[in-house]
XYZ file of C-alpha atoms in Angstrom:
666
model
C 42.687 40.696 10.826
C 40.314 40.544 7.865
C 38.638 37.502 9.400
C 38.178 39.257 12.742
C 36.685 42.319 11.024
C 34.262 40.115 9.090
C 33.306 38.383 12.301
C 32.660 41.692 14.058
C 30.469 42.964 11.219
C 28.534 39.716 11.141
C 27.915 39.724 14.901
C 26.613 43.300 14.781
C 24.215 42.373 11.986
C 22.980 39.303 13.835
C 22.311 41.335 16.979
C 20.292 43.986 15.143
C 16.632 43.325 14.251
C 16.212 43.352 10.502
C 14.195 41.797 7.698
C 14.242 38.005 7.889
C 15.380 37.714 4.287
C 18.379 39.925 5.036
C 19.134 37.861 8.128
C 19.172 34.661 6.079
C 21.561 36.317 3.628
C 24.072 36.493 6.488
C 24.099 32.754 7.050
C 26.525 31.802 4.231
C 29.052 34.207 5.780
C 28.495 32.628 9.189
C 29.043 29.163 7.708
C 32.297 30.238 6.092
C 33.614 31.903 9.237
C 32.808 28.884 11.417
C 34.995 26.711 9.218
C 37.984 29.076 8.985
C 38.217 30.706 12.426
C 41.184 29.465 14.417
C 40.386 31.044 17.782
C 38.058 28.726 19.743
C 36.591 31.690 21.661
C 35.508 33.349 18.420
C 33.962 30.083 17.214
C 32.049 29.744 20.474
C 30.890 33.361 20.287
C 29.621 33.016 16.729
C 27.866 29.721 17.481
C 26.190 31.274 20.511
C 25.016 34.321 18.569
C 23.482 32.186 15.842
C 21.214 30.648 18.488
C 20.066 33.967 19.993
C 20.145 36.391 17.067
C 17.157 38.784 17.222
C 17.257 39.019 13.411
C 16.343 35.313 13.231
C 14.524 34.390 16.418
C 12.567 37.477 17.483
C 9.664 36.547 15.247
C 6.514 34.622 16.116
C 5.943 32.039 15.178
C 9.375 30.786 14.200
C 8.918 28.240 11.421
C 10.918 25.091 10.802
C 12.427 26.497 7.614
C 14.342 28.985 9.774
C 15.361 26.183 12.150
C 16.537 24.057 9.254
C 18.662 26.924 7.926
C 20.470 27.209 11.259
C 20.987 23.441 11.419
C 22.352 23.640 7.875
C 24.912 26.267 8.956
C 26.514 23.876 11.448
C 26.107 20.889 9.176
C 27.783 22.641 6.230
C 30.571 24.057 8.399
C 31.408 20.559 9.678
C 31.482 19.211 6.136
C 33.730 22.122 5.126
C 36.180 21.153 7.882
C 36.365 17.655 6.449
C 36.797 18.879 2.892
C 39.461 21.433 3.763
C 41.544 18.842 5.591
C 41.223 16.412 2.713
C 42.322 19.040 0.170
C 45.307 20.468 2.069
C 48.616 20.040 0.264
C 51.074 18.333 2.657
C 53.999 19.797 0.717
C 53.219 23.301 2.026
C 53.516 22.934 5.822
C 54.394 26.614 6.433
C 52.660 29.865 5.668
C 49.266 28.501 6.632
C 47.410 29.661 9.758
C 47.296 27.067 12.487
C 43.881 25.385 12.538
C 42.080 23.594 15.316
C 41.854 19.831 15.116
C 38.399 18.337 14.824
C 37.958 17.596 18.501
C 38.940 21.141 19.459
C 36.653 22.602 16.813
C 33.712 20.482 17.939
C 34.308 21.456 21.571
C 34.435 25.147 20.635
C 31.195 24.995 18.644
C 29.299 22.965 21.255
C 30.350 25.505 23.893
C 28.114 27.945 22.016
C 25.084 25.961 23.226
C 24.976 27.928 26.458
C 22.350 29.300 28.803
C 21.662 32.324 26.604
C 19.525 30.238 24.221
C 16.680 27.777 24.857
C 17.568 24.115 25.103
C 15.658 23.142 21.969
C 17.865 25.394 19.816
C 20.902 23.506 21.108
C 19.628 20.525 19.109
C 20.156 22.506 15.900
C 23.795 23.069 16.766
C 24.630 19.593 18.058
C 22.536 17.785 15.464
C 24.044 19.863 12.655
C 27.609 18.992 13.683
C 26.798 15.303 14.086
C 25.163 15.169 10.664
C 28.017 17.080 9.049
C 30.734 14.766 10.319
C 28.884 11.435 10.484
C 25.945 11.671 8.079
C 25.916 9.545 4.917
C 28.497 7.251 6.510
C 31.251 9.904 6.448
C 32.830 8.743 9.754
C 34.582 12.062 10.216
C 35.075 12.000 13.996
C 37.106 9.920 16.437
C 34.871 7.415 18.200
C 35.205 9.128 21.560
C 34.145 12.500 20.123
C 31.185 10.981 18.308
C 30.034 9.329 21.529
C 30.168 12.665 23.317
C 28.160 14.339 20.558
C 25.522 11.622 20.636
C 25.280 11.941 24.414
C 25.040 15.730 24.171
C 22.235 15.478 21.601
C 20.200 13.096 23.759
C 20.791 15.196 26.863
C 19.633 18.326 25.048
C 16.592 16.403 23.846
C 15.712 15.337 27.376
C 16.001 18.874 28.760
C 14.000 20.238 25.821
C 11.176 17.764 26.409
C 11.013 18.817 30.041
C 10.831 22.514 29.124
C 8.233 22.367 26.330
C 6.245 25.494 25.616
C 2.665 24.248 25.227
C 1.550 27.589 23.772
C 4.087 27.936 20.954
C 5.026 24.303 20.117
C 7.884 25.464 17.878
C 10.227 23.666 20.245
C 8.389 20.366 19.804
C 8.506 20.632 16.030
C 12.205 21.448 16.148
C 12.887 18.436 18.385
C 10.948 16.275 15.930
C 12.841 17.598 12.927
C 16.321 17.204 14.411
C 15.674 13.713 15.773
C 14.164 12.695 12.454
C 17.377 13.733 10.689
C 19.823 12.317 13.223
C 18.126 9.382 14.938
C 19.796 6.799 12.728
C 23.198 8.083 13.929
C 22.445 7.405 17.604
C 23.598 4.194 19.237
C 21.108 1.892 20.927
C 22.505 2.912 24.288
C 21.815 6.593 23.666
C 18.390 5.891 22.188
C 17.433 4.061 25.368
C 18.025 7.241 27.395
C 15.234 9.158 25.638
C 11.981 9.607 27.524
C 9.598 8.251 24.891
C 6.567 8.915 27.072
C 7.280 12.616 26.614
C 8.533 12.321 23.046
C 5.676 10.351 21.448
C 2.934 13.001 21.884
C 5.348 15.621 20.546
C 6.027 13.564 17.421
C 2.335 12.960 16.736
C 1.345 16.606 17.165
C 4.206 17.781 14.979
C 3.640 15.284 12.175
C -0.137 15.121 11.929
C -1.645 18.154 13.625
C 0.773 21.072 13.380
C 0.657 23.826 10.714
C 4.060 22.603 9.534
C 2.909 19.008 9.379
C -0.239 17.627 7.799
C -2.487 20.229 9.445
C -4.900 17.672 10.826
C -5.952 16.752 7.271
C -7.981 19.935 6.765
C -5.838 21.121 3.852
C -7.556 18.541 1.651
C -10.946 20.203 1.956
C -9.654 23.659 1.113
C -8.647 22.451 -2.348
C -12.317 22.485 -3.338
C -12.390 26.290 -3.417
C -9.967 26.337 -6.364
C -11.513 23.517 -8.411
C -12.935 25.119 -11.556
C -14.855 23.812 -14.525
C -13.237 24.331 -17.920
C -14.864 24.898 -21.263
C -14.802 21.182 -21.998
C -16.862 20.501 -18.877
C -13.884 19.072 -17.072
C -12.648 19.792 -13.584
C -9.312 21.608 -13.323
C -7.079 22.500 -10.411
C -4.797 25.246 -11.747
C -1.148 25.225 -10.657
C -1.399 28.989 -9.978
C -4.150 28.497 -7.410
C -3.431 29.328 -3.752
C -4.450 25.868 -2.600
C -1.988 24.171 -4.948
C 0.752 26.420 -3.632
C -0.392 25.457 -0.151
C -0.225 21.738 -0.880
C 3.174 22.182 -2.522
C 4.383 23.993 0.587
C 3.129 21.212 2.830
C 4.864 18.575 0.704
C 8.184 20.445 0.932
C 7.997 21.188 4.655
C 10.792 19.673 6.784
C 8.403 17.254 8.500
C 6.231 16.085 5.609
C 9.124 15.721 3.188
C 10.734 13.420 5.762
C 7.550 11.593 6.720
C 9.003 8.190 5.797
C 11.801 8.155 8.381
C 9.565 10.096 10.775
C 7.009 7.283 10.687
C 9.772 4.855 11.671
C 10.781 7.156 14.519
C 7.156 7.254 15.699
C 6.993 3.454 15.514
C 10.174 3.208 17.601
C 8.703 5.586 20.152
C 5.481 3.543 20.351
C 7.522 0.406 20.884
C 9.457 1.952 23.764
C 6.865 3.930 25.746
C 6.337 2.801 29.314
C 2.728 3.964 29.623
C 0.354 1.751 27.538
C -2.326 4.444 27.504
C -0.059 6.559 25.319
C -0.218 3.924 22.591
C -4.002 3.948 22.680
C -4.004 7.740 22.634
C -1.667 7.765 19.640
C -3.801 5.366 17.651
C -6.892 7.431 18.475
C -5.179 10.588 17.244
C -4.091 8.976 13.982
C -7.563 7.492 13.535
C -9.109 10.949 14.046
C -6.654 12.380 11.543
C -7.439 9.923 8.758
C -11.170 10.155 9.501
C -10.921 13.912 9.038
C -8.860 13.371 5.901
C -11.534 11.172 4.357
C -14.346 13.567 5.332
C -12.424 16.453 3.787
C -11.920 14.446 0.601
C -15.622 13.596 0.509
C -16.391 17.336 0.471
C -14.021 17.902 -2.453
C -15.386 18.008 -6.010
C -12.510 15.793 -7.122
C -13.923 12.944 -5.037
C -16.952 12.823 -7.340
C -14.780 11.558 -10.180
C -14.202 7.822 -10.201
C -10.634 6.707 -10.765
C -11.691 5.059 -14.030
C -13.280 8.329 -15.214
C -10.386 10.672 -14.492
C -9.193 10.901 -18.084
C -12.698 11.856 -19.161
C -13.624 14.390 -16.477
C -10.328 15.904 -15.320
C -8.284 18.521 -17.115
C -5.145 16.892 -18.631
C -2.773 19.434 -17.081
C -4.331 18.941 -13.650
C -4.272 15.194 -14.044
C -0.598 15.250 -14.949
C 0.739 17.990 -12.683
C -1.361 19.219 -9.777
C -3.444 16.212 -8.733
C -0.445 13.816 -8.378
C 1.015 16.338 -5.924
C -2.154 16.021 -3.874
C -1.842 12.241 -3.675
C 1.839 12.440 -2.794
C 1.050 14.815 0.038
C -1.976 12.906 1.331
C -0.434 9.448 1.102
C 1.541 9.493 3.451
C 2.420 -4.556 18.912
C -1.285 -4.384 19.504
C -4.302 -5.455 21.431
C -7.530 -6.228 19.494
C -8.674 -2.651 20.038
C -5.481 -1.275 18.515
C -5.775 -3.693 15.609
C -9.274 -2.451 14.881
C -8.082 1.126 15.084
C -5.237 0.361 12.686
C -7.684 -1.123 10.193
C -10.008 1.854 10.591
C -7.037 4.080 9.802
C -6.188 2.059 6.694
C -9.848 2.135 5.665
C -10.028 5.909 5.844
C -6.798 6.115 3.850
C -8.037 3.677 1.225
C -9.139 6.404 -1.164
C -5.414 7.165 -1.435
C -3.808 3.726 -1.152
C -6.248 2.160 -3.629
C -4.959 4.557 -6.285
C -1.274 3.930 -5.709
C -1.757 0.244 -4.901
C -2.172 -1.021 -1.317
C 0.620 -3.522 -1.898
C 3.074 -0.896 -3.105
C 4.196 -0.257 0.471
C 5.628 -3.147 2.480
C 4.904 -1.216 5.689
C 1.259 -0.786 4.664
C 0.933 -4.490 3.904
C 2.665 -5.520 7.120
C 0.435 -3.335 9.301
C -2.726 -4.570 7.591
C -1.837 -8.254 7.822
C -0.539 -7.938 11.389
C -3.783 -6.276 12.474
C -5.801 -8.991 10.715
C -3.754 -11.769 12.347
C -4.315 -10.327 15.809
C -8.000 -9.619 15.331
C -8.763 -13.108 13.991
C -7.985 -14.445 17.468
C -11.136 -12.663 18.700
C -14.060 -13.793 16.474
C -16.676 -11.735 18.322
C -14.639 -8.560 17.984
C -13.963 -9.426 14.362
C -17.669 -9.565 13.610
C -18.200 -6.290 15.477
C -15.462 -4.676 13.424
C -16.863 -5.887 10.109
C -20.312 -4.704 11.139
C -18.877 -1.251 11.844
C -17.340 -0.931 8.365
C -19.991 -2.707 6.296
C -21.491 -0.837 3.312
C -24.109 1.697 4.335
C -26.770 0.026 2.193
C -26.203 -3.675 1.760
C -27.493 -4.907 -1.554
C -26.953 -1.641 -3.440
C -24.058 -0.123 -5.371
C -23.484 3.440 -4.123
C -23.228 6.218 -6.644
C -20.337 8.119 -5.063
C -16.811 6.828 -5.843
C -15.684 7.260 -2.229
C -18.454 4.989 -0.979
C -17.549 2.402 -3.601
C -13.924 2.671 -2.515
C -14.973 1.878 1.057
C -16.966 -1.095 -0.243
C -13.806 -2.323 -1.962
C -11.882 -2.065 1.306
C -14.616 -4.012 3.082
C -14.555 -6.822 0.521
C -10.758 -7.070 0.395
C -10.431 -6.995 4.177
C -13.341 -9.256 5.080
C -11.987 -11.995 2.837
C -9.122 -12.473 5.319
C -11.581 -13.074 8.170
C -13.737 -15.778 6.544
C -12.183 -18.678 8.560
C -13.317 -17.217 11.914
C -16.738 -15.808 11.019
C -19.966 -17.565 11.875
C -22.037 -18.753 8.908
C -24.696 -16.182 9.737
C -22.191 -13.306 9.748
C -20.582 -14.564 6.540
C -23.968 -14.679 4.831
C -25.500 -11.511 6.283
C -22.445 -9.313 5.813
C -20.030 -10.719 3.256
C -22.381 -12.404 0.808
C -24.878 -9.544 0.953
C -22.118 -6.972 0.400
C -20.823 -8.903 -2.613
C -24.139 -9.687 -4.300
C -24.778 -6.321 -6.012
C -21.301 -6.332 -7.547
C -21.411 -9.884 -8.938
C -23.312 -8.871 -12.118
C -21.077 -5.826 -12.591
C -18.556 -7.424 -14.935
C -17.734 -5.359 -18.001
C -18.145 -2.050 -16.167
C -14.656 -0.552 -16.042
C -15.613 1.584 -13.049
C -16.482 -1.510 -11.026
C -14.008 -4.048 -12.384
C -11.816 -4.134 -9.282
C -14.806 -4.410 -6.933
C -16.330 -7.031 -9.244
C -13.252 -9.236 -8.853
C -13.143 -8.635 -5.088
C -16.816 -9.623 -4.769
C -16.208 -12.895 -6.591
C -13.212 -13.627 -4.365
C -15.273 -13.024 -1.221
C -18.088 -15.337 -2.302
C -15.640 -18.113 -3.171
C -13.731 -17.594 0.100
C -16.957 -17.888 2.108
C -18.006 -21.022 0.262
C -14.604 -22.641 0.800
C -15.025 -22.704 4.601
C -16.206 -26.047 5.977
C -18.720 -24.543 8.417
C -20.358 -22.639 5.572
C -21.606 -25.705 3.703
C -25.246 -24.675 4.069
C -24.434 -21.126 2.981
C -22.564 -22.477 -0.027
C -25.408 -24.800 -0.977
C -27.813 -21.877 -0.758
C -25.812 -19.314 -2.733
C -23.633 -21.276 -5.160
C -26.511 -22.066 -7.545
C -27.281 -18.353 -7.696
C -23.585 -17.642 -8.111
C -23.372 -20.056 -11.019
C -26.529 -18.567 -12.549
C -24.918 -15.165 -12.217
C -21.776 -16.417 -13.937
C -23.885 -17.608 -16.841
C -25.813 -14.336 -16.863
C -22.744 -12.133 -17.163
C -20.887 -14.466 -19.521
C -20.004 -13.753 -22.251
C -21.373 -10.195 -22.383
C -19.719 -8.830 -19.225
C -17.294 -11.581 -18.278
C -14.319 -12.847 -20.232
C -13.796 -16.486 -21.084
C -10.726 -16.649 -18.881
C -12.563 -15.248 -15.860
C -15.546 -17.537 -16.346
C -13.402 -20.652 -16.554
C -11.378 -19.661 -13.522
C -14.503 -18.905 -11.463
C -16.281 -22.141 -12.374
C -13.168 -24.207 -11.753
C -12.801 -22.624 -8.313
C -16.428 -23.378 -7.470
C -15.947 -27.041 -8.324
C -12.747 -27.137 -6.315
C -14.442 -25.867 -3.144
C -17.390 -28.266 -3.485
C -15.544 -31.527 -4.187
C -13.393 -33.749 -1.915
C -11.266 -33.226 0.073
C -13.300 -30.093 0.783
C -15.479 -30.697 3.889
C -18.422 -29.143 2.025
C -18.523 -32.225 -0.187
C -19.382 -34.405 2.828
C -22.438 -32.313 3.634
C -23.501 -31.560 0.045
C -22.191 -34.503 -2.023
C -24.533 -33.866 -4.957
C -23.646 -30.205 -5.372
C -20.773 -30.709 -7.896
C -22.988 -32.889 -10.105
C -25.769 -30.314 -10.011
C -23.386 -27.546 -11.019
C -21.906 -29.629 -13.821
C -25.367 -30.508 -15.114
C -26.238 -26.824 -15.292
C -23.003 -26.182 -17.179
C -23.579 -29.137 -19.517
C -27.114 -28.124 -20.374
C -26.019 -24.547 -21.032
C -23.211 -25.753 -23.273
C -25.517 -27.912 -25.373
C -27.641 -24.907 -26.284
C -24.943 -22.204 -26.354
C -23.937 -20.207 -29.415
C -21.216 -21.615 -31.653
C -20.246 -18.186 -33.022
C -16.766 -16.975 -32.105
C -16.745 -14.448 -29.285
C -15.346 -10.949 -29.873
C -11.736 -10.370 -28.718
C -12.912 -8.411 -25.658
C -14.770 -11.481 -24.387
C -11.914 -13.897 -25.015
C -9.776 -12.539 -22.156
C -6.053 -13.010 -21.624
C -5.302 -16.616 -22.418
C -2.740 -18.786 -20.780
C -1.064 -21.915 -22.155
C -4.089 -24.060 -21.227
C -6.885 -21.671 -22.139
C -7.320 -21.878 -25.843
C -4.202 -19.880 -26.662
C -5.004 -17.429 -29.452
C -7.739 -19.449 -31.160
C -11.060 -17.542 -31.152
C -13.555 -19.514 -29.090
C -17.331 -19.582 -29.069
C -19.505 -19.514 -25.960
C -20.112 -23.229 -26.449
C -16.375 -23.972 -26.660
C -15.633 -21.969 -23.516
C -18.331 -23.796 -21.543
C -16.915 -27.098 -22.764
C -13.438 -26.093 -21.672
C -14.828 -25.081 -18.263
C -16.218 -28.594 -17.837
C -12.888 -30.115 -18.890
C -11.067 -27.850 -16.400
C -13.229 -29.310 -13.620
C -12.553 -33.007 -14.326
C -9.482 -33.187 -12.102
C -11.618 -32.461 -9.016
C -14.196 -35.227 -9.561
C -14.189 -38.590 -7.818
C -13.542 -41.703 -9.922
C -17.200 -42.757 -9.895
C -18.128 -39.279 -11.129
C -15.473 -39.429 -13.841
C -17.197 -42.547 -15.159
C -20.211 -40.349 -15.885
C -18.596 -37.064 -16.910
C -15.753 -38.188 -19.166
C -18.211 -39.403 -21.835
C -20.361 -36.309 -21.395
C -17.314 -34.077 -21.857
C -16.397 -36.037 -24.992
C -19.946 -35.602 -26.257
C -19.740 -31.830 -25.801
C -16.488 -31.753 -27.744
C -18.167 -33.420 -30.685
C -21.125 -31.041 -30.561
C -18.739 -28.213 -31.488
C -18.891 -27.734 -35.249
C -15.902 -25.453 -35.882
C -12.813 -27.648 -36.487
C -10.317 -25.293 -34.848
C -12.424 -24.886 -31.722
C -13.030 -28.624 -31.486
C -9.319 -29.256 -31.881
C -8.556 -26.829 -29.061
C -11.004 -28.688 -26.809
C -9.513 -32.081 -27.746
C -6.018 -30.808 -26.895
C -7.222 -29.426 -23.576
C -9.037 -32.695 -22.812
C -5.894 -34.738 -23.464
C -3.843 -32.238 -21.498
C -6.172 -32.560 -18.485
C -5.815 -36.341 -18.558
C -2.052 -36.506 -19.029
C -0.249 -33.446 -17.643
C -0.372 -34.323 -13.952
C -3.471 -32.394 -12.907
C -5.032 -35.608 -11.611
C -3.815 -37.802 -8.789
C -2.695 -41.395 -9.395
C -6.100 -42.973 -8.868
C -7.919 -40.585 -11.187
C -5.154 -40.722 -13.792
C -5.236 -44.550 -13.782
C -8.956 -44.570 -14.383
C -8.646 -42.016 -17.202
C -5.995 -44.140 -18.960
C -8.254 -47.167 -18.654
C -11.225 -45.238 -19.963
C -9.215 -43.870 -22.898
C -7.685 -47.167 -23.935
C -10.245 -49.883 -23.143
C -13.619 -48.218 -22.617
C -13.950 -46.407 -25.919
C -12.771 -43.031 -24.687
C -10.355 -42.520 -27.550
C -12.980 -43.257 -30.193
C -15.572 -41.125 -28.434
C -13.299 -38.086 -28.174
C -11.623 -38.259 -31.566
C -14.353 -39.586 -33.833
C -17.627 -39.417 -31.958
C -19.456 -42.537 -30.768
C -21.420 -43.302 -33.919
C -18.559 -43.067 -36.436
C -15.778 -44.570 -34.335
C -15.814 -48.006 -36.027
C -15.956 -46.539 -39.547
C -13.080 -44.195 -38.822
C -10.994 -47.071 -37.421
C -11.524 -49.129 -40.556
C -10.652 -46.189 -42.772
C -7.387 -45.500 -40.997
C -6.250 -49.132 -40.604
C -5.515 -51.366 -37.644
C -4.243 -49.887 -34.377
C -3.044 -51.409 -31.154
C -5.736 -51.193 -28.497
C -5.614 -47.769 -26.912
C -3.391 -46.217 -29.597
C -3.937 -42.571 -30.468
C -5.099 -41.830 -33.985
C -3.692 -39.179 -36.237
C -6.064 -36.543 -34.928
C -4.672 -36.750 -31.396
C -1.727 -34.602 -30.406
C 1.374 -36.362 -31.683
C 3.614 -35.452 -28.760
C 1.289 -36.875 -26.118
C 2.078 -40.568 -26.569
């Protein structure tokens, strides 16, 4: 009797308009009663009233937090049924009220989804039960009952999509939320029954455009009103500000907090629509969204602070607490046109993804590379796309961090397209976009773009059809390397860049056939620079991270680094060129006055000849040169003193390595 009285009081409260907070306070009682009532008619009545209660639903607009609370009632009640059955003591079979079995209970609850309530609210009931029994791999229902629940959920979804209220759109958001929670529980057969042509637009509007989604991206611009300048001339975004509370609310909304699985649901819907125009429309909507997002960010004071300057110009509390919340909230099968749209979307999101790392998301990487792969099949469209995203002023470094971020996206993306671009496009767009950043080494704000610019130039020069472009720009590129080294370029980076240049200009590279003298010209420039370079040890900042073949921890001078760069390049030279450059490399080694630096160069020279860097033909020539053509004497003792040193140290077998050579190499 006590249960019936509690039920009666609860039903009267649900039927009476009251404050929403008071109505939500009734829901724990409703959850408890649903799990303990033994009369199926009472269960059906309570379930029905939860879907029509004026205290909950007679408010406009109804938000998804209210919908999620109702779904939680049925979800929690189902879990309580499972827990109560698991905890019952089998030794006390009498004195306990008779309970309904699971199938009877499910049938009684589902009967509450009647004609008194709109179809879309039925999803809250059915989805809640399905999640309660089957979510997190609980497997709480007989297979036949689960199949019926899945079928009922899809049927309710279909009817709801047909009865959408285009004025309110609460129904569409509710459909999106419930399917996002329960879609993984549906079988492939039931998923195939969904009308994705109707569902896809609903998902997009709910996720990206609705007030309970990402609000079309406009929330990002409103943040600017609460950005204040502190006493230390830093920008701060206080956690008490209305806009931070707004962003926090967006992040915790049912749709945005589940944006990961929702994106997979949207992808599934795109894959299964019957009308191709809907895919194009969807991509256009997402492209508009991210374009708006970037424009809103551009209007925000925070966008004026470069990522490398954040510690200097942003308030520590904001940098640690409020601003990360902003990034978390914001970050969240194609024809060529769709591929271009996808890349435009990624470009407009790059101010976010570049901060968290574009490779941190496998989905992000897959979409980008898939779009690139498709677009490379259409060279003309590829060039049109690159023209549309090129830097606004080629040849200049923009002052605003957002514009530099877009330049970084252009450089990183265009590098993938170098094999299909015409030489003119590669020169006019890619080389020109990279040129202003090439001398930017040493500037922490531009370090990432600096490296991307170097990669683009080398990628362009590595293409066979770009031999004339390479011949035109590589001398300037090498001059630039010398100009920024060692002041703004580390020893490691210089050696790697020069070695790459030699690699792309020597056989088997097709460029070598059209410009056979280019490697010799570049080496002569390097050799002449090394002869006149400083022999003073470089500061630690200019040494760079050293690998096992890059001088290890020995401080190196500019002269030693240039010598090592020449040695690094030997493995790419033809045999007839080795005949000229092996002695010249040995001569440079002996020009170095510091014993430790010279020793490091000797070890690297021997390593280049003996560690497998060279092919059989080159290696055979190097052994011959070392043992019978005076190479050993030239490297270890210098040409003039070789005979004197031999006499001083005693007789050696022809080609033997003296004491100064690395002992473990022979």
